[in-house]
């Protein structure tokens, strides 16, 4: 997911990845990624440039993510020593 990739990159809210690469990583068609990214763009959550997805509103993106991302993020933070949970649900 976009959030997991950002968390792993460790820096900023920009993800250097093409929509094709993201589709391959997620195991979906590029048209699916294009549609979802387009929806997020129209909501003001992300902006796009060739090869770059920039998250404008991370809180909104997090609210639209499935809880599986939150559980993974919580586990990562616990392992790395942070006590602040990502998922309160």
JSON list of N, CA and C in Angstrom, two decimals, residues 3 6-8 13 58-59 62 69-88:
[
{"chain": "A", "resi": 3, "resn": "UNK", "atom": "N", "xyz": [0.70, 3.70, 2.10]},
{"chain": "A", "resi": 3, "resn": "UNK", "atom": "CA", "xyz": [1.11, 3.98, 3.47]},
{"chain": "A", "resi": 3, "resn": "UNK", "atom": "C", "xyz": [2.27, 3.09, 3.92]},
{"chain": "A", "resi": 6, "resn": "UNK", "atom": "N", "xyz": [5.44, 4.26, 2.29]},
{"chain": "A", "resi": 6, "resn": "UNK", "atom": "CA", "xyz": [5.93, 5.48, 2.94]},
{"chain": "A", "resi": 6, "resn": "UNK", "atom": "C", "xyz": [6.57, 5.17, 4.28]},
{"chain": "A", "resi": 7, "resn": "UNK", "atom": "N", "xyz": [5.92, 4.30, 5.06]},
{"chain": "A", "resi": 7, "resn": "UNK", "atom": "CA", "xyz": [6.47, 3.93, 6.37]},
{"chain": "A", "resi": 7, "resn": "UNK", "atom": "C", "xyz": [7.84, 3.28, 6.22]},
{"chain": "A", "resi": 8, "resn": "UNK", "atom": "N", "xyz": [7.99, 2.43, 5.23]},
{"chain": "A", "resi": 8, "resn": "UNK", "atom": "CA", "xyz": [9.26, 1.73, 5.02]},
{"chain": "A", "resi": 8, "resn": "UNK", "atom": "C", "xyz": [10.34, 2.66, 4.48]},
{"chain": "A", "resi": 13, "resn": "UNK", "atom": "N", "xyz": [6.62, 12.49, 2.74]},
{"chain": "A", "resi": 13, "resn": "UNK", "atom": "CA", "xyz": [5.33, 12.03, 2.26]},
{"chain": "A", "resi": 13, "resn": "UNK", "atom": "C", "xyz": [5.34, 11.81, 0.75]},
{"chain": "A", "resi": 58, "resn": "UNK", "atom": "N", "xyz": [-2.33, 12.82, 5.00]},
{"chain": "A", "resi": 58, "resn": "UNK", "atom": "CA", "xyz": [-2.05, 11.45, 5.49]},
{"chain": "A", "resi": 58, "resn": "UNK", "atom": "C", "xyz": [-3.16, 10.94, 6.40]},
{"chain": "A", "resi": 59, "resn": "UNK", "atom": "N", "xyz": [-3.70, 11.79, 7.25]},
{"chain": "A", "resi": 59, "resn": "UNK", "atom": "CA", "xyz": [-4.77, 11.35, 8.17]},
{"chain": "A", "resi": 59, "resn": "UNK", "atom": "C", "xyz": [-5.96, 10.82, 7.38]},
{"chain": "A", "resi": 62, "resn": "UNK", "atom": "N", "xyz": [-5.02, 7.47, 5.89]},
{"chain": "A", "resi": 62, "resn": "UNK", "atom": "CA", "xyz": [-5.06, 6.46, 6.94]},
{"chain": "A", "resi": 62, "resn": "UNK", "atom": "C", "xyz": [-6.49, 6.05, 7.26]},
{"chain": "A", "resi": 69, "resn": "UNK", "atom": "N", "xyz": [-3.36, -2.60, 7.47]},
{"chain": "A", "resi": 69, "resn": "UNK", "atom": "CA", "xyz": [-2.20, -1.70, 7.45]},
{"chain": "A", "resi": 69, "resn": "UNK", "atom": "C", "xyz": [-1.92, -1.21, 8.87]},
{"chain": "A", "resi": 70, "resn": "UNK", "atom": "N", "xyz": [-2.96, -0.87, 9.61]},
{"chain": "A", "resi": 70, "resn": "UNK", "atom": "CA", "xyz": [-2.77, -0.36, 10.97]},
{"chain": "A", "resi": 70, "resn": "UNK", "atom": "C", "xyz": [-2.13, -1.40, 11.87]},
{"chain": "A", "resi": 71, "resn": "UNK", "atom": "N", "xyz": [-2.56, -2.65, 11.74]},
{"chain": "A", "resi": 71, "resn": "UNK", "atom": "CA", "xyz": [-1.98, -3.71, 12.56]},
{"chain": "A", "resi": 71, "resn": "UNK", "atom": "C", "xyz": [-0.51, -3.91, 12.24]},
{"chain": "A", "resi": 72, "resn": "UNK", "atom": "N", "xyz": [-0.15, -3.88, 10.97]},
{"chain": "A", "resi": 72, "resn": "UNK", "atom": "CA", "xyz": [1.25, -4.01, 10.56]},
{"chain": "A", "resi": 72, "resn": "UNK", "atom": "C", "xyz": [2.06, -2.83, 11.10]},
{"chain": "A", "resi": 73, "resn": "UNK", "atom": "N", "xyz": [1.51, -1.63, 10.97]},
{"chain": "A", "resi": 73, "resn": "UNK", "atom": "CA", "xyz": [2.21, -0.44, 11.46]},
{"chain": "A", "resi": 73, "resn": "UNK", "atom": "C", "xyz": [2.38, -0.49, 12.98]},
{"chain": "A", "resi": 74, "resn": "UNK", "atom": "N", "xyz": [1.34, -0.95, 13.70]},
{"chain": "A", "resi": 74, "resn": "UNK", "atom": "CA", "xyz": [1.45, -1.10, 15.16]},
{"chain": "A", "resi": 74, "resn": "UNK", "atom": "C", "xyz": [2.55, -2.08, 15.53]},
{"chain": "A", "resi": 75, "resn": "UNK", "atom": "N", "xyz": [2.59, -3.21, 14.82]},
{"chain": "A", "resi": 75, "resn": "UNK", "atom": "CA", "xyz": [3.61, -4.22, 15.12]},
{"chain": "A", "resi": 75, "resn": "UNK", "atom": "C", "xyz": [5.00, -3.67, 14.83]},
{"chain": "A", "resi": 76, "resn": "UNK", "atom": "N", "xyz": [5.16, -2.95, 13.72]},
{"chain": "A", "resi": 76, "resn": "UNK", "atom": "CA", "xyz": [6.45, -2.37, 13.38]},
{"chain": "A", "resi": 76, "resn": "UNK", "atom": "C", "xyz": [6.88, -1.38, 14.47]},
{"chain": "A", "resi": 77, "resn": "UNK", "atom": "N", "xyz": [5.96, -0.55, 14.91]},
{"chain": "A", "resi": 77, "resn": "UNK", "atom": "CA", "xyz": [6.31, 0.43, 15.95]},
{"chain": "A", "resi": 77, "resn": "UNK", "atom": "C", "xyz": [6.66, -0.25, 17.26]},
{"chain": "A", "resi": 78, "resn": "UNK", "atom": "N", "xyz": [5.94, -1.31, 17.60]},
{"chain": "A", "resi": 78, "resn": "UNK", "atom": "CA", "xyz": [6.24, -2.04, 18.83]},
{"chain": "A", "resi": 78, "resn": "UNK", "atom": "C", "xyz": [7.64, -2.66, 18.76]},
{"chain": "A", "resi": 79, "resn": "UNK", "atom": "N", "xyz": [7.96, -3.26, 17.64]},
{"chain": "A", "resi": 79, "resn": "UNK", "atom": "CA", "xyz": [9.27, -3.88, 17.46]},
{"chain": "A", "resi": 79, "resn": "UNK", "atom": "C", "xyz": [10.38, -2.84, 17.51]},
{"chain": "A", "resi": 80, "resn": "UNK", "atom": "N", "xyz": [10.12, -1.68, 16.95]},
{"chain": "A", "resi": 80, "resn": "UNK", "atom": "CA", "xyz": [11.13, -0.62, 16.91]},
{"chain": "A", "resi": 80, "resn": "UNK", "atom": "C", "xyz": [11.18, 0.22, 18.17]},
{"chain": "A", "resi": 81, "resn": "UNK", "atom": "N", "xyz": [10.27, -0.08, 19.14]},
{"chain": "A", "resi": 81, "resn": "UNK", "atom": "CA", "xyz": [10.34, 0.58, 20.43]},
{"chain": "A", "resi": 81, "resn": "UNK", "atom": "C", "xyz": [9.37, 1.69, 20.68]},
{"chain": "A", "resi": 82, "resn": "UNK", "atom": "N", "xyz": [8.55, 2.06, 19.73]},
{"chain": "A", "resi": 82, "resn": "UNK", "atom": "CA", "xyz": [7.57, 3.12, 19.96]},
{"chain": "A", "resi": 82, "resn": "UNK", "atom": "C", "xyz": [6.35, 2.54, 20.63]},
{"chain": "A", "resi": 83, "resn": "UNK", "atom": "N", "xyz": [5.82, 3.21, 21.61]},
{"chain": "A", "resi": 83, "resn": "UNK", "atom": "CA", "xyz": [4.64, 2.74, 22.34]},
{"chain": "A", "resi": 83, "resn": "UNK", "atom": "C", "xyz": [3.34, 3.34, 21.82]},
{"chain": "A", "resi": 84, "resn": "UNK", "atom": "N", "xyz": [3.41, 4.24, 20.89]},
{"chain": "A", "resi": 84, "resn": "UNK", "atom": "CA", "xyz": [2.21, 4.90, 20.38]},
{"chain": "A", "resi": 84, "resn": "UNK", "atom": "C", "xyz": [1.57, 4.04, 19.30]},
{"chain": "A", "resi": 85, "resn": "UNK", "atom": "N", "xyz": [0.36, 3.47, 19.56]},
{"chain": "A", "resi": 85, "resn": "UNK", "atom": "CA", "xyz": [-0.29, 2.63, 18.55]},
{"chain": "A", "resi": 85, "resn": "UNK", "atom": "C", "xyz": [-0.83, 3.45, 17.40]},
{"chain": "A", "resi": 86, "resn": "UNK", "atom": "N", "xyz": [-0.86, 2.84, 16.23]},
{"chain": "A", "resi": 86, "resn": "UNK", "atom": "CA", "xyz": [-1.45, 3.47, 15.06]},
{"chain": "A", "resi": 86, "resn": "UNK", "atom": "C", "xyz": [-2.94, 3.17, 15.03]},
{"chain": "A", "resi": 87, "resn": "UNK", "atom": "N", "xyz": [-3.31, 1.95, 15.40]},
{"chain": "A", "resi": 87, "resn": "UNK", "atom": "CA", "xyz": [-4.69, 1.48, 15.32]},
{"chain": "A", "resi": 87, "resn": "UNK", "atom": "C", "xyz": [-5.28, 1.37, 16.71]},
{"chain": "A", "resi": 88, "resn": "UNK", "atom": "N", "xyz": [-6.30, 2.15, 16.99]},
{"chain": "A", "resi": 88, "resn": "UNK", "atom": "CA", "xyz": [-6.95, 2.07, 18.29]},
{"chain": "A", "resi": 88, "resn": "UNK", "atom": "C", "xyz": [-8.14, 1.14, 18.26]}
]
